[in-house]
Short mmCIF file of C-alpha atoms and ligand atoms in Angstrom, two decimals:
data_model
loop_
_atom_site.label_atom_id
_atom_site.label_comp_id
_atom_site.label_asym_id
_atom_site.label_seq_id
_atom_site.Cartn_x
_atom_site.Cartn_y
_atom_site.Cartn_z
CA MET A 1 2.36 10.74 -27.80
CA ARG A 2 4.62 13.64 -28.63
CA ASN A 3 7.44 13.68 -31.12
CA ASN A 4 10.38 14.62 -29.05
CA ILE A 5 14.08 14.13 -29.47
CA PHE A 6 14.22 13.12 -25.84
CA SER A 7 11.50 10.55 -25.72
CA ASP A 8 13.56 7.60 -26.91
CA LYS A 9 13.09 5.00 -24.18
CA HIS A 10 16.26 3.22 -25.27
CA THR A 11 18.52 6.05 -24.22
CA THR A 12 20.15 5.68 -20.81
CA ARG A 13 19.45 8.08 -17.99
CA SER A 14 22.82 9.77 -18.47
CA GLU A 15 22.31 10.10 -22.22
CA ARG A 16 18.94 11.65 -21.62
CA VAL A 17 20.57 14.22 -19.34
CA PHE A 18 22.93 15.22 -22.14
CA LEU A 19 20.27 15.16 -24.78
CA LYS A 20 17.92 17.28 -22.78
CA GLU A 21 20.32 19.97 -21.69
CA ASP A 22 23.52 20.32 -19.76
CA VAL A 23 21.56 21.09 -16.61
CA LEU A 24 20.11 19.33 -13.59
CA LYS A 25 16.42 18.47 -13.89
CA ASP A 26 13.73 18.20 -11.29
CA ASN A 27 11.62 15.14 -11.70
CA CYS A 28 8.03 16.12 -11.18
CA GLY A 29 5.35 18.67 -10.52
CA ILE A 30 2.36 17.73 -8.39
CA PHE A 31 -1.06 19.31 -7.90
CA GLY A 32 -4.17 18.47 -5.87
CA ILE A 33 -7.52 20.18 -5.32
CA TYR A 34 -10.66 19.57 -3.24
CA SER A 35 -13.50 21.82 -4.38
CA LYS A 36 -17.25 21.46 -4.79
CA LYS A 37 -17.52 24.92 -6.37
CA GLN A 38 -14.89 24.69 -9.13
CA ASP A 39 -14.20 22.60 -12.20
CA VAL A 40 -11.38 20.63 -10.55
CA ALA A 41 -10.15 18.95 -13.73
CA HIS A 42 -9.78 22.27 -15.53
CA LEU A 43 -7.98 23.90 -12.59
CA THR A 44 -5.68 20.89 -12.29
CA PHE A 45 -4.90 21.20 -15.99
CA LEU A 46 -4.01 24.90 -15.50
CA GLY A 47 -1.97 24.09 -12.40
CA LEU A 48 -0.04 21.39 -14.24
CA GLN A 49 0.71 23.78 -17.09
CA SER A 50 2.34 26.10 -14.53
CA LEU A 51 4.39 23.17 -13.29
CA GLN A 52 5.44 22.03 -16.76
CA HIS A 53 9.05 23.10 -16.09
CA ARG A 54 9.24 20.34 -13.44
CA GLY A 55 8.56 17.56 -15.93
CA GLN A 56 7.83 17.30 -19.65
CA GLU A 57 7.77 13.56 -20.33
CA GLY A 58 4.21 12.78 -19.29
CA ALA A 59 1.14 14.17 -17.54
CA GLY A 60 -1.94 12.81 -15.83
CA ILE A 61 -5.04 13.79 -13.88
CA VAL A 62 -7.30 11.65 -11.66
CA VAL A 63 -10.72 12.94 -10.60
CA SER A 64 -13.22 11.56 -8.07
CA ASN A 65 -16.91 12.38 -7.69
CA GLY A 66 -17.03 10.60 -4.33
CA LYS A 67 -18.27 7.33 -5.83
CA LYS A 68 -15.73 6.53 -8.52
CA THR A 69 -12.52 7.86 -10.01
CA LYS A 70 -11.63 8.56 -13.61
CA SER A 71 -8.19 9.30 -15.01
CA ILE A 72 -6.40 10.43 -18.15
CA ARG A 73 -2.64 9.93 -18.42
CA ASN A 74 -0.29 10.00 -21.37
CA LEU A 75 3.22 10.74 -22.53
CA GLY A 76 3.91 14.32 -23.58
CA LEU A 77 3.37 17.88 -22.49
CA VAL A 78 0.26 18.85 -20.51
CA THR A 79 -1.25 20.57 -23.56
CA SER A 80 -0.71 17.52 -25.75
CA VAL A 81 -2.27 15.12 -23.21
CA PHE A 82 -5.34 17.23 -22.39
CA ASN A 83 -7.86 19.15 -24.44
CA GLU A 84 -11.27 20.68 -23.81
CA GLU A 85 -13.05 17.50 -24.86
CA ASN A 86 -11.23 15.02 -22.64
CA LEU A 87 -11.17 17.42 -19.66
CA LYS A 88 -14.99 17.57 -19.81
CA THR A 89 -15.09 13.83 -19.14
CA LEU A 90 -13.26 14.29 -15.80
CA LYS A 91 -16.15 15.18 -13.51
CA GLY A 92 -15.87 15.38 -9.75
CA TYR A 93 -14.76 17.44 -6.76
CA ILE A 94 -11.35 15.95 -5.92
CA ALA A 95 -8.45 15.85 -8.35
CA ILE A 96 -4.73 15.24 -8.34
CA GLY A 97 -2.35 15.74 -11.23
CA HIS A 98 1.24 15.17 -12.18
CA THR A 99 3.87 16.30 -14.68
CA ARG A 100 6.64 13.77 -15.02
CA TYR A 101 10.33 13.77 -15.67
CA SER A 102 11.88 10.41 -14.88
CA THR A 103 14.71 10.04 -12.40
CA THR A 104 13.74 6.40 -11.86
CA GLY A 105 11.99 4.20 -14.40
CA GLY A 106 11.97 4.80 -18.16
CA ASN A 107 9.82 7.16 -20.16
CA THR A 108 6.92 4.80 -20.88
CA LEU A 109 3.17 5.17 -20.57
CA ASN A 110 3.03 2.76 -17.63
CA ASN A 111 5.29 5.10 -15.68
CA VAL A 112 3.10 8.17 -16.16
CA GLN A 113 1.44 9.29 -12.93
CA PRO A 114 -0.77 9.51 -10.93
CA VAL A 115 -0.60 5.84 -9.98
CA ILE A 116 -4.03 4.42 -9.07
CA LEU A 117 -4.73 1.33 -6.95
CA ASN A 118 -8.05 -0.24 -6.12
CA PHE A 119 -8.63 -1.38 -2.53
CA LYS A 120 -11.82 -2.63 -0.83
CA ASN A 121 -14.29 -0.66 -2.98
CA ASP A 122 -12.13 2.44 -2.85
CA ASP A 123 -9.40 3.88 -5.07
CA PHE A 124 -6.12 5.36 -3.97
CA ALA A 125 -4.13 7.59 -6.34
CA VAL A 126 -0.65 9.02 -5.81
CA SER A 127 1.33 11.89 -7.42
CA PHE A 128 4.92 11.93 -6.25
CA ASN A 129 7.94 14.23 -6.47
CA GLY A 130 11.22 12.96 -5.06
CA ASN A 131 13.22 9.78 -4.80
CA ILE A 132 12.79 6.95 -2.31
CA VAL A 133 16.31 5.77 -1.52
CA ASN A 134 15.15 2.41 -0.09
CA SER A 135 12.65 1.61 -2.86
CA ASN A 136 14.51 -1.58 -3.84
CA GLN A 137 14.26 -2.99 -0.31
CA LEU A 138 10.63 -1.92 -0.04
CA SER A 139 9.65 -3.51 -3.36
CA LYS A 140 11.18 -6.81 -2.16
CA THR A 141 8.75 -6.80 0.78
CA LEU A 142 5.83 -6.58 -1.70
CA LYS A 143 6.26 -10.14 -2.94
CA ARG A 144 2.68 -10.65 -4.09
CA VAL A 145 2.48 -7.43 -6.06
CA ASN A 146 2.70 -7.50 -9.86
CA PHE A 147 4.13 -4.09 -10.58
CA CYS A 148 2.79 -2.34 -13.68
CA SER A 149 5.52 0.30 -13.78
CA THR A 150 9.15 0.74 -12.77
CA THR A 151 8.60 3.84 -10.65
CA ASP A 152 9.04 4.58 -6.96
CA THR A 153 5.49 5.92 -7.02
CA GLU A 154 3.95 2.50 -7.47
CA VAL A 155 6.10 1.15 -4.62
CA ILE A 156 4.91 4.00 -2.38
CA ALA A 157 1.25 3.39 -3.30
CA HIS A 158 1.52 -0.34 -2.56
CA ILE A 159 3.43 0.21 0.70
CA ILE A 160 0.63 2.52 1.87
CA LYS A 161 -2.06 0.07 0.72
CA GLU A 162 -0.39 -2.90 2.46
CA THR A 163 0.37 -1.06 5.70
CA PRO A 164 -2.18 -2.00 8.42
CA GLY A 165 -4.77 0.65 9.23
CA ASN A 166 -8.52 1.23 9.15
CA THR A 167 -8.31 4.46 7.19
CA TRP A 168 -6.00 5.89 4.53
CA GLU A 169 -4.73 8.40 7.12
CA GLU A 170 -3.69 5.57 9.41
CA LYS A 171 -2.02 3.71 6.57
CA ILE A 172 -0.16 6.81 5.37
CA SER A 173 0.89 7.69 8.92
CA LYS A 174 2.33 4.24 9.61
CA SER A 175 4.01 3.89 6.22
CA PHE A 176 5.89 7.14 6.86
CA TYR A 177 8.37 5.17 8.93
CA TYR A 178 9.23 2.88 6.02
CA LEU A 179 9.78 5.50 3.34
CA LYS A 180 13.33 6.90 3.30
CA GLY A 181 14.46 9.75 1.12
CA ALA A 182 12.73 12.67 -0.54
CA PHE A 183 8.99 12.68 -1.05
CA SER A 184 6.41 15.39 -1.59
CA ILE A 185 3.11 13.70 -2.37
CA SER A 186 -0.46 14.59 -3.23
CA ALA A 187 -2.76 11.58 -2.98
CA MET A 188 -6.49 10.93 -2.97
CA SER A 189 -9.10 8.34 -2.20
CA ARG A 190 -12.66 8.62 -3.55
CA LYS A 191 -13.60 10.99 -0.72
CA LYS A 192 -10.38 12.58 0.56
CA LEU A 193 -7.39 14.57 -0.62
CA PHE A 194 -4.02 14.07 1.11
CA ALA A 195 -0.73 15.95 0.97
CA PHE A 196 2.40 14.92 2.82
CA ARG A 197 6.10 15.59 2.84
CA ASP A 198 9.17 13.69 4.03
CA PRO A 199 10.64 14.67 7.42
CA ASP A 200 13.63 16.43 5.79
CA GLY A 201 11.42 18.47 3.46
CA PHE A 202 13.69 18.04 0.45
CA ARG A 203 11.20 19.01 -2.23
CA PRO A 204 8.66 21.85 -2.00
CA LEU A 205 4.94 21.41 -1.34
CA VAL A 206 2.57 24.29 -0.64
CA LEU A 207 -1.00 24.78 0.51
CA GLY A 208 -3.41 27.32 -0.93
CA LYS A 209 -7.05 28.32 -0.63
CA ILE A 210 -9.57 29.05 -3.34
CA ASN A 211 -13.03 30.24 -2.21
CA ASN A 212 -12.54 28.57 1.18
CA GLU A 213 -11.55 25.29 -0.48
CA TYR A 214 -8.07 23.83 -0.74
CA VAL A 215 -5.29 23.37 -3.28
CA VAL A 216 -1.88 21.73 -2.80
CA CYS A 217 0.97 21.89 -5.30
CA SER A 218 4.71 21.88 -5.81
CA GLU A 219 5.14 25.61 -6.28
CA THR A 220 3.20 28.80 -5.58
CA CYS A 221 3.30 29.76 -9.29
CA ALA A 222 0.58 27.13 -9.82
CA LEU A 223 -1.53 28.70 -7.02
CA ASP A 224 -1.26 32.07 -8.79
CA THR A 225 -2.46 30.55 -12.06
CA VAL A 226 -5.62 29.07 -10.53
CA GLU A 227 -6.11 32.24 -8.46
CA ALA A 228 -5.68 30.46 -5.16
CA GLN A 229 -4.26 32.26 -2.17
CA TYR A 230 -0.98 30.93 -0.76
CA ILE A 231 -1.54 29.85 2.86
CA ARG A 232 1.71 28.16 3.87
CA ASP A 233 4.17 25.41 3.06
CA ILE A 234 3.20 21.85 4.02
CA LYS A 235 5.67 21.21 6.83
CA PRO A 236 8.34 18.51 6.66
CA GLY A 237 6.87 15.37 8.27
CA GLU A 238 3.29 16.74 8.04
CA LEU A 239 0.19 14.99 6.67
CA VAL A 240 -2.68 17.21 5.56
CA THR A 241 -6.09 15.59 5.01
CA ILE A 242 -8.88 17.47 3.26
CA ASP A 243 -12.48 16.21 3.16
CA ASP A 244 -16.06 17.31 3.81
CA HIS A 245 -15.07 18.31 7.36
CA GLY A 246 -12.35 20.69 6.14
CA LEU A 247 -8.61 20.49 6.63
CA LYS A 248 -6.85 18.42 9.26
CA SER A 249 -3.10 18.66 9.85
CA THR A 250 -1.12 15.92 11.61
CA GLN A 251 2.57 16.29 12.35
CA LEU A 252 3.65 12.68 11.86
CA ILE A 253 7.34 13.17 12.52
CA SER A 254 8.85 16.24 14.16
CA SER A 255 12.06 16.59 12.28
CA LYS A 256 15.04 17.96 14.15
CA LYS A 257 16.89 18.50 10.91
CA GLN A 258 15.67 19.77 7.57
CA SER A 259 17.23 19.50 4.14
CA PHE A 260 15.36 21.71 1.71
CA CYS A 261 16.98 21.45 -1.73
CA VAL A 262 19.01 24.63 -2.27
CA PHE A 263 19.06 23.84 -5.99
CA GLU A 264 15.34 24.70 -6.13
CA TYR A 265 16.49 28.32 -5.70
CA VAL A 266 19.40 28.01 -8.13
CA TYR A 267 17.56 26.51 -11.08
CA LEU A 268 14.66 24.11 -10.53
CA SER A 269 11.80 26.33 -9.39
CA ARG A 270 10.22 29.12 -11.35
CA PRO A 271 11.45 32.63 -10.43
CA ASP A 272 7.88 33.69 -9.60
CA SER A 273 7.47 30.99 -6.95
CA ILE A 274 7.85 31.56 -3.21
CA LEU A 275 9.79 28.87 -1.34
CA ASN A 276 10.13 29.09 2.45
CA ASP A 277 8.80 32.67 2.26
CA GLN A 278 11.52 33.64 -0.21
CA LEU A 279 10.67 34.76 -3.76
CA VAL A 280 12.96 32.71 -6.01
CA HIS A 281 13.60 35.66 -8.35
CA GLN A 282 14.91 37.73 -5.40
CA VAL A 283 17.10 34.88 -4.14
CA ARG A 284 18.63 34.62 -7.63
CA GLN A 285 19.09 38.41 -7.83
CA ARG A 286 20.85 38.40 -4.46
CA SER A 287 23.04 35.50 -5.56
CA GLY A 288 24.11 37.59 -8.58
CA GLU A 289 24.85 40.58 -6.33
CA ILE A 290 26.90 38.47 -3.94
CA LEU A 291 28.74 36.88 -6.87
CA SER A 292 29.70 40.34 -8.15
CA TYR A 293 31.16 41.23 -4.73
CA GLU A 294 32.97 37.89 -4.46
CA SER A 295 34.29 37.86 -8.05
CA PRO A 296 34.38 41.28 -9.73
CA VAL A 297 35.83 41.78 -13.21
CA ALA A 298 36.02 44.66 -15.70
CA ALA A 299 33.56 44.22 -18.58
CA ASP A 300 31.17 46.03 -20.94
CA LEU A 301 28.10 43.83 -20.60
CA VAL A 302 26.51 41.37 -18.16
CA VAL A 303 24.41 38.73 -19.92
CA ALA A 304 22.47 35.66 -18.88
CA ILE A 305 22.12 32.20 -20.31
CA PRO A 306 18.37 32.48 -21.03
CA ASP A 307 16.19 32.07 -19.07
CA SER A 308 17.42 30.65 -15.81
CA GLY A 309 20.35 33.04 -15.38
CA THR A 310 18.32 36.22 -15.98
CA SER A 311 17.45 37.13 -12.36
CA ALA A 312 21.04 36.56 -11.21
CA ALA A 313 22.46 38.53 -14.16
CA LEU A 314 20.22 41.47 -13.20
CA GLY A 315 21.61 41.24 -9.65
CA TYR A 316 25.22 41.08 -10.86
CA SER A 317 24.63 44.05 -13.17
CA LYS A 318 23.00 46.13 -10.42
CA ALA A 319 25.76 45.46 -7.91
CA SER A 320 28.64 45.92 -10.36
CA GLY A 321 27.24 48.89 -12.29
CA ILE A 322 27.98 47.05 -15.57
CA PRO A 323 25.00 47.25 -17.98
CA TYR A 324 22.78 44.21 -18.45
CA GLY A 325 22.16 43.12 -22.02
CA GLU A 326 21.15 40.26 -24.28
CA VAL A 327 23.44 38.48 -26.71
CA LEU A 328 21.70 35.12 -27.11
CA ILE A 329 18.16 34.63 -28.38
CA LYS A 330 16.60 31.39 -27.25
CA ASN A 331 14.45 29.24 -29.49
CA ARG A 332 11.74 28.36 -26.98
CA TYR A 333 10.35 25.49 -29.05
CA ILE A 334 13.53 23.50 -29.44
CA GLY A 335 12.34 20.80 -27.04
CA ARG A 336 9.64 19.80 -29.51
CA THR A 337 11.34 18.72 -32.69
CA PHE A 338 11.08 15.75 -34.99
CA ILE A 339 14.83 15.23 -35.12
CA GLN A 340 15.88 11.93 -33.61
CA PRO A 341 18.65 11.76 -30.95
CA GLU A 342 21.16 10.08 -33.25
CA GLN A 343 20.80 12.90 -35.81
CA ILE A 344 21.67 15.64 -33.41
CA THR A 345 25.22 16.65 -32.57
CA ARG A 346 26.16 18.60 -29.47
CA GLU A 347 27.04 21.63 -31.59
CA MET A 348 23.80 21.55 -33.53
CA GLY A 349 21.85 21.20 -30.30
CA VAL A 350 23.30 24.41 -28.87
CA LYS A 351 22.98 26.32 -32.17
CA MET A 352 19.38 25.25 -32.55
CA LYS A 353 18.73 26.52 -29.09
CA PHE A 354 20.61 29.84 -28.99
CA ASN A 355 21.17 32.35 -31.79
CA PRO A 356 23.80 35.08 -31.10
CA LEU A 357 23.26 38.82 -31.71
CA LYS A 358 26.51 39.27 -33.65
CA LYS A 359 26.40 43.08 -33.95
CA ILE A 360 26.16 43.52 -30.19
CA ILE A 361 28.82 40.92 -29.33
CA LYS A 362 31.68 42.19 -31.56
CA GLY A 363 34.54 43.77 -29.57
CA LYS A 364 32.78 43.46 -26.19
CA ARG A 365 34.09 42.15 -22.86
CA ILE A 366 31.18 40.00 -21.74
CA ILE A 367 30.30 38.51 -18.34
CA ILE A 368 28.04 35.48 -18.78
CA ILE A 369 25.98 34.54 -15.73
CA ASP A 370 25.02 30.88 -15.59
CA ASP A 371 23.13 29.11 -12.80
CA SER A 372 25.37 26.03 -12.72
CA ILE A 373 27.82 23.95 -14.74
CA VAL A 374 27.09 20.21 -14.91
CA ARG A 375 29.32 18.81 -17.68
CA GLY A 376 30.49 22.07 -19.21
CA THR A 377 29.50 21.05 -22.74
CA THR A 378 26.86 23.73 -23.33
CA ILE A 379 28.80 26.66 -21.87
CA LYS A 380 31.88 25.59 -23.87
CA LYS A 381 29.84 25.72 -27.07
CA ILE A 382 28.29 29.07 -26.18
CA ILE A 383 31.74 30.57 -25.54
CA GLU A 384 32.93 29.26 -28.92
CA ILE A 385 29.91 30.83 -30.64
CA LEU A 386 30.44 34.20 -28.91
CA LYS A 387 34.15 34.23 -29.67
CA LYS A 388 33.40 33.49 -33.32
CA CYS A 389 31.14 36.53 -33.24
CA GLY A 390 34.12 38.70 -32.18
CA ALA A 391 33.71 38.93 -28.36
CA GLU A 392 36.94 40.35 -26.91
CA LYS A 393 36.74 38.62 -23.52
CA ILE A 394 34.33 36.11 -22.01
CA HIS A 395 34.14 35.89 -18.22
CA ILE A 396 31.95 33.16 -16.75
CA ARG A 397 30.30 33.70 -13.36
CA VAL A 398 28.32 30.78 -11.96
CA CYS A 399 25.59 31.36 -9.35
CA SER A 400 26.25 28.15 -7.44
CA PRO A 401 29.31 26.27 -6.20
CA PRO A 402 30.90 23.53 -8.36
CA ILE A 403 28.62 20.44 -8.60
CA LYS A 404 30.84 17.56 -7.53
CA TYR A 405 28.35 14.95 -6.32
CA SER A 406 25.24 13.27 -7.71
CA CYS A 407 21.79 13.93 -6.27
CA TYR A 408 19.77 11.00 -4.91
CA TYR A 409 16.84 13.05 -3.68
CA GLY A 410 14.77 13.61 -6.81
CA VAL A 411 16.96 15.64 -9.15
CA ASP A 412 18.37 14.04 -12.25
CA THR A 413 22.14 14.37 -12.17
CA PRO A 414 24.65 12.36 -14.16
CA ASP A 415 26.82 9.78 -12.47
CA ARG A 416 29.43 11.58 -10.37
CA LYS A 417 32.24 10.68 -12.73
CA ARG A 418 30.52 12.66 -15.51
CA LEU A 419 30.33 15.87 -13.49
CA ILE A 420 33.08 18.15 -14.74
CA ALA A 421 33.80 19.69 -11.31
CA ASN A 422 34.38 16.22 -9.89
CA LYS A 423 37.19 15.60 -12.36
CA LYS A 424 38.74 19.02 -12.91
CA SER A 425 39.86 22.03 -10.85
CA VAL A 426 38.23 25.40 -11.53
CA GLU A 427 41.28 26.43 -13.58
CA GLU A 428 41.11 23.20 -15.60
CA ILE A 429 37.40 23.79 -16.25
CA ARG A 430 38.17 27.37 -17.35
CA LYS A 431 40.68 26.08 -19.88
CA TYR A 432 38.32 23.33 -21.08
CA ILE A 433 35.41 25.70 -21.71
CA GLY A 434 37.68 28.38 -23.21
CA ALA A 435 36.71 31.27 -20.89
CA ASP A 436 39.03 34.16 -20.03
CA SER A 437 38.02 33.78 -16.39
CA LEU A 438 35.71 31.47 -14.42
CA LYS A 439 34.42 31.97 -10.89
CA TYR A 440 31.75 30.19 -8.87
CA LEU A 441 29.55 31.56 -6.08
CA SER A 442 30.68 30.26 -2.68
CA LEU A 443 28.32 28.00 -0.72
CA ASP A 444 28.14 30.63 2.03
CA GLY A 445 27.27 33.20 -0.63
CA LEU A 446 24.48 30.99 -1.96
CA VAL A 447 23.12 30.36 1.54
CA GLN A 448 23.26 34.08 2.27
CA ALA A 449 21.24 34.73 -0.89
CA THR A 450 18.47 32.39 0.34
CA GLN A 451 18.33 34.26 3.69
CA LEU A 452 17.82 30.86 5.32
CA LYS A 453 19.94 28.99 7.83
CA LYS A 454 22.51 26.65 6.28
CA ASN A 455 21.41 23.74 8.49
CA ILE A 456 17.91 23.63 6.97
CA LEU A 457 19.25 23.33 3.41
CA CYS A 458 20.46 20.33 1.43
CA HIS A 459 23.68 21.14 -0.43
CA ALA A 460 24.93 17.59 -0.93
CA CYS A 461 25.61 18.00 -4.67
CA PHE A 462 28.20 20.63 -3.72
CA THR A 463 29.54 19.14 -0.49
CA GLY A 464 28.79 15.39 -0.60
CA LYS A 465 27.10 15.65 2.82
CA TYR A 466 23.99 13.49 2.31
CA SER A 467 21.54 13.94 5.16
CA VAL A 468 19.71 10.67 4.39
CA PRO A 469 22.28 7.90 3.92
CA ILE A 470 22.56 6.34 0.46
CA ASP A 471 23.52 2.69 0.21
CA ASN A 472 25.95 1.59 -2.49
CA ASN A 473 23.42 -0.59 -4.34
CA PHE A 474 21.08 2.33 -4.67
CA ARG A 475 23.92 4.55 -5.92
CA LYS A 476 24.80 1.94 -8.55
CA ASN A 477 21.23 1.14 -9.60
CA ILE A 478 20.04 4.69 -10.05
CA PHE A 479 22.49 5.31 -12.89
CA GLU A 480 21.61 2.08 -14.65
CA LYS A 481 17.88 2.79 -14.76
FE1 SF4 B 501 19.06 19.54 -4.20
FE2 SF4 B 501 21.65 19.02 -4.59
FE3 SF4 B 501 20.42 18.22 -2.35
FE4 SF4 B 501 19.82 17.07 -4.67
S1 SF4 B 501 21.79 16.98 -3.61
S2 SF4 B 501 18.36 17.71 -3.08
S3 SF4 B 501 19.99 18.80 -6.09
S4 SF4 B 501 20.79 20.33 -3.03
#
């Protein structure tokens, strides 16, 4: 188990959001591989490392040799859960893996995925990214089940197991109609690998090939790491089954609407990943360019909040002709400290994370590019630090619209009342954070940067237009978990 300031299970979900960072967090990375030629456990380990940004609380791998499954799961980063020795014990030709960040359920060992169930001399394991908005209702239908965890994943696994059907494909297909919300899943039995995605396609899930065998994972950056070739995205509403006979695709639900999470482009995914045929780095660069056309300002330097704002800052700099530079050096190891939550103040947290380059800052008019503002606490502190270092002006440009609504589709947001843009106007936020000017990218500008149609994107955290309805109990419960 790692020593981490954020691993205190007694903190509430909202506290954990603050303690981690003043940003939205995705809740999981998933990986699956079917290969008789490769060391599947090792490749899953490498794939999970590439998906570490999607979850740092726990990691797990399940492997099958066709006759039995074996798993290793624990709290902590992928590299603290796995080592050469324990990976050698995971022998087989099918594997799924998971990196976890909790949006539902606490940070305990029982909640680490993949979840594994035994059924009629077979095993069924599930790695899940998303949020099932009717999980409370579904768990009430599973009266005889003694749940081992408090996660949606276990509910999903049991719903599939209990759904009538002669094969896992039949069970998955039928259970699709019960599951509401966002789900990208890699699952396996002893002899088959499955990958499926909700009909709205909220969260990413891609398919790749390695020596004529198959890999599925959350983002293409993990395919690159294991040297697999990107084939295509798993389609919304599609079930892919991989076994000795090869790959079979079944379109379970033909979705008329889609709701791919636009925030994957803004912050969640790695810049080197390709989502819907768009390289995330280029989308962010374009969003910076568009932001510079929408909200120009005279300045000496364009800088990013490392690292997520870098691509957009490069775009803003290119379009505006204002040089790009660095004024904040990030301590990349800050997430792994022995300091306990109660010992850390907000100010200390920011200072431990970013160190300013005082000589460069003094007397400069600086444009800071940030991907988003959630509570405004971090950017406020950064502006204070830069002003103390002698910055003449600080202009904040944000590469997404104001976040006014909570996400219920697999991204950890605070309760709506804690979102600064829900409570304050842009001018009030500017005054609160102490910037000389503050401008956000328009929603149309963000959509334009993705080069996708607006009606295939979810933008509910900006607009409040939830494509899958959220009932009030679910809204209430999710912030109490
Ligand atoms: Fe993504 Fe926002 Fe939609 Fe959540 S509400 S899925 S964060 S766009």
